[in-house]
PDB file of C-alpha atoms in Angstrom:
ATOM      1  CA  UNK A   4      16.491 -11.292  19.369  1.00  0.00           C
ATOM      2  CA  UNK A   5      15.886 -12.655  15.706  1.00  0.00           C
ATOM      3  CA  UNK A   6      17.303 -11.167  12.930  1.00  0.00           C
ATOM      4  CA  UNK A   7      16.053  -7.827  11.893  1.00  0.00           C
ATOM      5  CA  UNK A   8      15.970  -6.789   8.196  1.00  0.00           C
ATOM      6  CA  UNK A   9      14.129  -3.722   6.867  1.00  0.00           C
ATOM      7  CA  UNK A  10      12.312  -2.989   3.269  1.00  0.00           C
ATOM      8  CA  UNK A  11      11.026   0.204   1.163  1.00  0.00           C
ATOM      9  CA  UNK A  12       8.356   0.260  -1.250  1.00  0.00           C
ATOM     10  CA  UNK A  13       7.710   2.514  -3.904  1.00  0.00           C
ATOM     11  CA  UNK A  14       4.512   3.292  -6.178  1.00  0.00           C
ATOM     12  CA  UNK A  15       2.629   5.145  -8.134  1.00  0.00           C
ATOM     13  CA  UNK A  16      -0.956   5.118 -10.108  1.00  0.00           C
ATOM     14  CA  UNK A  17      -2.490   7.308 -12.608  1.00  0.00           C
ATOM     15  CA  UNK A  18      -5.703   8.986 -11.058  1.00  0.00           C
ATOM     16  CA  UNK A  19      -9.066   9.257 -13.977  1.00  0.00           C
ATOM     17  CA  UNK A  20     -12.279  10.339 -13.625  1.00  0.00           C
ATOM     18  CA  UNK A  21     -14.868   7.385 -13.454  1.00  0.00           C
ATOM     19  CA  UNK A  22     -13.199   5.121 -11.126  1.00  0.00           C
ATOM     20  CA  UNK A  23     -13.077   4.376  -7.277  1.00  0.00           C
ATOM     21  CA  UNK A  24     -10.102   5.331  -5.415  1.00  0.00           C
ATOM     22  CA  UNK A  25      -9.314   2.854  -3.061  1.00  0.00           C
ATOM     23  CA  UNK A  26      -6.181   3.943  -0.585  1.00  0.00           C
ATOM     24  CA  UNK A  27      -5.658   1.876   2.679  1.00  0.00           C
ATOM     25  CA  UNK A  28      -8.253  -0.416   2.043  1.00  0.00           C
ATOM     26  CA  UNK A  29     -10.882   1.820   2.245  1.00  0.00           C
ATOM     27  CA  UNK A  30     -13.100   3.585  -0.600  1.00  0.00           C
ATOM     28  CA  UNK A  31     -12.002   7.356   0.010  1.00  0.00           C
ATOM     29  CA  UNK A  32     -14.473   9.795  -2.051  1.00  0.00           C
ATOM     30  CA  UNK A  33     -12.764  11.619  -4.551  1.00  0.00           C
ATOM     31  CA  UNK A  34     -14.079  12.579  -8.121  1.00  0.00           C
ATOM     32  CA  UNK A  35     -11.296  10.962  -9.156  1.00  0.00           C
ATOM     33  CA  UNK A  36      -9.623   7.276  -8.284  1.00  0.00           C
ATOM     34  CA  UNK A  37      -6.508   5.490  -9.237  1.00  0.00           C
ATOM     35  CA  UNK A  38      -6.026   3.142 -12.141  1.00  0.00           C
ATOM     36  CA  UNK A  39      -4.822  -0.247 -12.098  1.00  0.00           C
ATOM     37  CA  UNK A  40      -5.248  -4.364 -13.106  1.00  0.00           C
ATOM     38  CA  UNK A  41      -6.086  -4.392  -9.599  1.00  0.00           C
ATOM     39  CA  UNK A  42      -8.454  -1.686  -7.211  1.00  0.00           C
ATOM     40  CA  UNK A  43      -5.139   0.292  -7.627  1.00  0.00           C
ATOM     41  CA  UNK A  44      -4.534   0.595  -3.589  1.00  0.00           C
ATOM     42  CA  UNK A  45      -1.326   2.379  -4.137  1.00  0.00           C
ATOM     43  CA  UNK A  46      -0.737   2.326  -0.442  1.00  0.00           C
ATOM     44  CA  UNK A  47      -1.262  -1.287   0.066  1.00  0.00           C
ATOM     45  CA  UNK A  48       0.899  -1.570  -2.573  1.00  0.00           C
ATOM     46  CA  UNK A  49       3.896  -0.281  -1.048  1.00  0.00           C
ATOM     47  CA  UNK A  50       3.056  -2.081   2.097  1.00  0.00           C
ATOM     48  CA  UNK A  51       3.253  -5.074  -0.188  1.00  0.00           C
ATOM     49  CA  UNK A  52       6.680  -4.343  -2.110  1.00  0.00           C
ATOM     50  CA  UNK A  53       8.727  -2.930   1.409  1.00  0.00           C
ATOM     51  CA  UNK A  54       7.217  -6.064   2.994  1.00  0.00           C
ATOM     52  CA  UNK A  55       8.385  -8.866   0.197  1.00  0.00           C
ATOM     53  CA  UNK A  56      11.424  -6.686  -0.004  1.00  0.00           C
ATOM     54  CA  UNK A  57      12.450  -6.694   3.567  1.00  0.00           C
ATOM     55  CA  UNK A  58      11.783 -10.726   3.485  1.00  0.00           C
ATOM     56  CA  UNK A  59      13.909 -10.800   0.332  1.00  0.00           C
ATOM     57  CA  UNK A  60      11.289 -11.841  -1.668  1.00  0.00           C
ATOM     58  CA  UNK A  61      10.994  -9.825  -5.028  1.00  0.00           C
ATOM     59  CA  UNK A  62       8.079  -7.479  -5.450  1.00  0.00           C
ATOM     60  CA  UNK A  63       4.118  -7.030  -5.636  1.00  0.00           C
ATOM     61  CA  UNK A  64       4.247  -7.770  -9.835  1.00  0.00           C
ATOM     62  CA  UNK A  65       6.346 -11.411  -9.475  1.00  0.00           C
ATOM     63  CA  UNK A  66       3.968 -12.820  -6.821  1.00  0.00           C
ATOM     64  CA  UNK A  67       0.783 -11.262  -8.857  1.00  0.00           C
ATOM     65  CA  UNK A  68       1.541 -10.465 -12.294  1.00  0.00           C
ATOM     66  CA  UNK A  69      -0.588  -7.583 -13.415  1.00  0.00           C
ATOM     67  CA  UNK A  70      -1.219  -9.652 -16.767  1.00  0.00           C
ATOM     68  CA  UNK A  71      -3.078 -12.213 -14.591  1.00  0.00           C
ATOM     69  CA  UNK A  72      -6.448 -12.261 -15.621  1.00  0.00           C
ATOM     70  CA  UNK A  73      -7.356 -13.804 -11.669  1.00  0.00           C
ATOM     71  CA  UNK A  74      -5.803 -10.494 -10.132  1.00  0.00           C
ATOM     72  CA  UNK A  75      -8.082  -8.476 -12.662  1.00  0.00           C
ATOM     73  CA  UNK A  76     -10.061  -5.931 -10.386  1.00  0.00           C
ATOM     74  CA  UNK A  77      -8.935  -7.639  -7.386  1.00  0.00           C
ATOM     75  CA  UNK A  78      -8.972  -6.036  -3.925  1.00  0.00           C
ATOM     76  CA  UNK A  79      -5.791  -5.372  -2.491  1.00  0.00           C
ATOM     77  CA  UNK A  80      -6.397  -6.553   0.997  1.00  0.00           C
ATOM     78  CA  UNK A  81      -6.568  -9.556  -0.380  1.00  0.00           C
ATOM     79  CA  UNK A  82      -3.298  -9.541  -1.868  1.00  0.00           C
ATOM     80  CA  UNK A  83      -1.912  -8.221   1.760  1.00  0.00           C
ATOM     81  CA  UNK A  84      -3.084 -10.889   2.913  1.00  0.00           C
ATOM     82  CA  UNK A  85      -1.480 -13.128   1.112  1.00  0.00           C
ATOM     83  CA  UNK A  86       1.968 -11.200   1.370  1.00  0.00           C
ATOM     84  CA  UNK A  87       1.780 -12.060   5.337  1.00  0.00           C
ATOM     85  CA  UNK A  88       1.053 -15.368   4.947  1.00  0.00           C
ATOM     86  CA  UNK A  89       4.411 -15.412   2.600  1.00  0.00           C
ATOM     87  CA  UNK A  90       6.646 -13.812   5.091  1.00  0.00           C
ATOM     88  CA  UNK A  91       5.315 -15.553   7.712  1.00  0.00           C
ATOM     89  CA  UNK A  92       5.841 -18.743   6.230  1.00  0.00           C
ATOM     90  CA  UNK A  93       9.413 -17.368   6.262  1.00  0.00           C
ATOM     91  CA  UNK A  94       9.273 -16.874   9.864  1.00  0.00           C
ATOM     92  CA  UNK A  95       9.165 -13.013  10.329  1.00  0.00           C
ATOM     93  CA  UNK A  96       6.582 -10.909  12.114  1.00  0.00           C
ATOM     94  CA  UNK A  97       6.185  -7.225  11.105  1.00  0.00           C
ATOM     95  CA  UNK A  98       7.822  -5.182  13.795  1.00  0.00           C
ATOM     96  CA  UNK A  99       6.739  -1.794  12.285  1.00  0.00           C
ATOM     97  CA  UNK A 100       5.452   0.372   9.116  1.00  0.00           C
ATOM     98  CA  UNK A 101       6.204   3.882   8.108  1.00  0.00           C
ATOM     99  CA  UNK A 102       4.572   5.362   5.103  1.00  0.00           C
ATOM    100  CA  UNK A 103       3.950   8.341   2.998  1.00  0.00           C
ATOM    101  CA  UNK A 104       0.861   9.166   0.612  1.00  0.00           C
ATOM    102  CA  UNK A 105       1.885  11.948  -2.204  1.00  0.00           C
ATOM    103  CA  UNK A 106      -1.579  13.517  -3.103  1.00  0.00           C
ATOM    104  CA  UNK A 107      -2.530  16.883  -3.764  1.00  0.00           C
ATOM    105  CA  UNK A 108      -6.613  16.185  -3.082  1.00  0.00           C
ATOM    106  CA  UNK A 109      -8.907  15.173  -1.669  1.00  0.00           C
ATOM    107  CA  UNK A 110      -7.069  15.601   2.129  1.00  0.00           C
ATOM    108  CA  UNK A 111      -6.031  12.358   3.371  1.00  0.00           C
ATOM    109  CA  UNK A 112      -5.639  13.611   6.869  1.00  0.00           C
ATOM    110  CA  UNK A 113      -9.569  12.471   7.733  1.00  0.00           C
ATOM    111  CA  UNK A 114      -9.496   9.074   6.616  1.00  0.00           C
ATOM    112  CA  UNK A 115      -5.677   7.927   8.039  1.00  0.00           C
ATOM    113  CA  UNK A 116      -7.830   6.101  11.572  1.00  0.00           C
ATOM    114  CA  UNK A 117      -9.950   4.250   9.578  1.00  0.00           C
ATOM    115  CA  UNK A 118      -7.082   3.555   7.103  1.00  0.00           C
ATOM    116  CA  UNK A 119      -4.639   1.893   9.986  1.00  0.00           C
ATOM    117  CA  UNK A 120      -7.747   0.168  11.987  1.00  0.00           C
ATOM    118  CA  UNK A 121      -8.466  -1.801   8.034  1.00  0.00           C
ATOM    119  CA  UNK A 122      -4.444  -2.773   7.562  1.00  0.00           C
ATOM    120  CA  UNK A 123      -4.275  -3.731  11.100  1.00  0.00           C
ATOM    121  CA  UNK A 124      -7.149  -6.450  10.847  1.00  0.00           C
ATOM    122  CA  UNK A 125      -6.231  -7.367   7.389  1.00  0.00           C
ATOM    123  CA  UNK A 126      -2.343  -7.953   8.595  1.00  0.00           C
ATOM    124  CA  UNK A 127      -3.353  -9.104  11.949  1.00  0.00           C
ATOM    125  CA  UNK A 128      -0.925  -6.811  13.409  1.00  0.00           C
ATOM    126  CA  UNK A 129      -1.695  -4.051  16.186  1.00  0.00           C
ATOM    127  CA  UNK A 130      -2.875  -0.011  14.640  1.00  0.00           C
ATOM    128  CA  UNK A 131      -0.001   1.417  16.980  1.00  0.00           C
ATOM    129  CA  UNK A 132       2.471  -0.102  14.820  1.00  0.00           C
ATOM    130  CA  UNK A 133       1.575   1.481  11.450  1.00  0.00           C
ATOM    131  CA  UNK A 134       2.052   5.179  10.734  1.00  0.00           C
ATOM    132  CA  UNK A 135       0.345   6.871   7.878  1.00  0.00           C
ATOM    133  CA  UNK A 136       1.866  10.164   6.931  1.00  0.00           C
ATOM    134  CA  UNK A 137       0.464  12.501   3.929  1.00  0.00           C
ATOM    135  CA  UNK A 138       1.685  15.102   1.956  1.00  0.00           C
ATOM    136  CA  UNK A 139       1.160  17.410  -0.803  1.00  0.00           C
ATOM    137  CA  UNK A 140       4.085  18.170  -3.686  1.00  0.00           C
ATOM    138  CA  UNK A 141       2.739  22.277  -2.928  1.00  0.00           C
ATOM    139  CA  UNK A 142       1.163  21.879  -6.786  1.00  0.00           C
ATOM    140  CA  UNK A 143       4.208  20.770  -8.115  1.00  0.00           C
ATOM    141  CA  UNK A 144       4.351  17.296 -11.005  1.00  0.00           C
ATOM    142  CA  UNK A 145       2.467  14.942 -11.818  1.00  0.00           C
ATOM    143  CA  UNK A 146       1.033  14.895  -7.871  1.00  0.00           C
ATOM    144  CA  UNK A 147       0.534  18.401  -7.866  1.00  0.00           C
ATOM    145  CA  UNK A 148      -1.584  18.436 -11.202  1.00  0.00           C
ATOM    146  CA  UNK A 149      -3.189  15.788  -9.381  1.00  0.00           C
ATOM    147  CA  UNK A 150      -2.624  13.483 -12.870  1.00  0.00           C
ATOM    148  CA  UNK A 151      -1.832  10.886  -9.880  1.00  0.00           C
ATOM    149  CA  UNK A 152      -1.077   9.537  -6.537  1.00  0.00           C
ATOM    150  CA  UNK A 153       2.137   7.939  -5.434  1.00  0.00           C
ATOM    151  CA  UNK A 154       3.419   6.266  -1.622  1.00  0.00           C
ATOM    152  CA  UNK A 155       6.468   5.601  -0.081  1.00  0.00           C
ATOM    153  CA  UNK A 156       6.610   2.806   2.812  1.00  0.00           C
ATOM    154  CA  UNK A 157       9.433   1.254   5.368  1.00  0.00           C
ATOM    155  CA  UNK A 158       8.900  -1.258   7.197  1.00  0.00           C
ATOM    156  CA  UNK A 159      11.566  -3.198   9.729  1.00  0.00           C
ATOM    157  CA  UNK A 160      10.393  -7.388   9.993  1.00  0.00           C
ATOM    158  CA  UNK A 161      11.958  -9.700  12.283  1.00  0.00           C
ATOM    159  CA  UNK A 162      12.404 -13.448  12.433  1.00  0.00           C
ATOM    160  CA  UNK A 163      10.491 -14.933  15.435  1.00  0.00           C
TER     161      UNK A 163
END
């Protein structure tokens, strides 16, 4: 067995009228969507932090500085991609990923298939191993006022 290391990931975005909201990698319909330099993917996001974290290298913001006019507007599969082409450089493959969407609306529930089937071809990694969890904050800060959306994520790597 390789060695085994693990990562979190932590985010959050602000979520305005007038823009699409983009979770997963797919365009979810909501009268709102998040706001960001990038499409604002907040779960993607995490993916990308727990992942470079695990790998122990820094975060989402050093490898694609949000001042960056090239990462204006960009789509975040794009930068997942990129993250698993860094760790694997490094020699790990994902073993799994656990996350958690914070949203009051719309219902995340519906979209969560379609969700895991896009990260699974954009990380080249198999649907079974990446669990999408959602939850409310029961009306409760920032979340609950739905003002925004924020995601937790876990993942475990291992050198091949």
């Amino acid at each position: 067995m390789g060695k085994i290391r693990v990562g979190f990931g932590y985010d959050v975005h602000q979520l305005k009228e007038g823009y699409d909201f983009w979770l997963g990698g797919i365009q979810v319909p909501h009268e709102k969507g998040a706001v960001g330099h990038s499409d604002a993917d907040v779960l993607i996001h995490v993916i990308c932090d727990a992942l470079l974290g695990a790998a122990n290298m820094r975060d989402i913001g050093f490898h694609f500085s949000d001042t960056d006019p090239q990462y204006k507007g960009i789509d975040s599969k794009i930068l997942l991609k990129d993250v698993m082409l860094l760790i694997r450089e490094q020699g790990y493959e994902v073993g799994n990923i656990d996350t958690t969407i914070c949203l009051q609306l719309p219902k995340v529930n519906p979209h969560i298939p379609e969700m895991k089937k896009c990260l699974a071809e954009v990380m080249g990694i198999d649907e079974n191993d990446i669990s999408i969890k959602a939850t409310t904050t029961e009306k409760l800060g920032f979340v609950g006022r739905q003002e925004g959306v924020s995601a937790y994520c876990a993942v475990l790597i291992e050198k091949k």
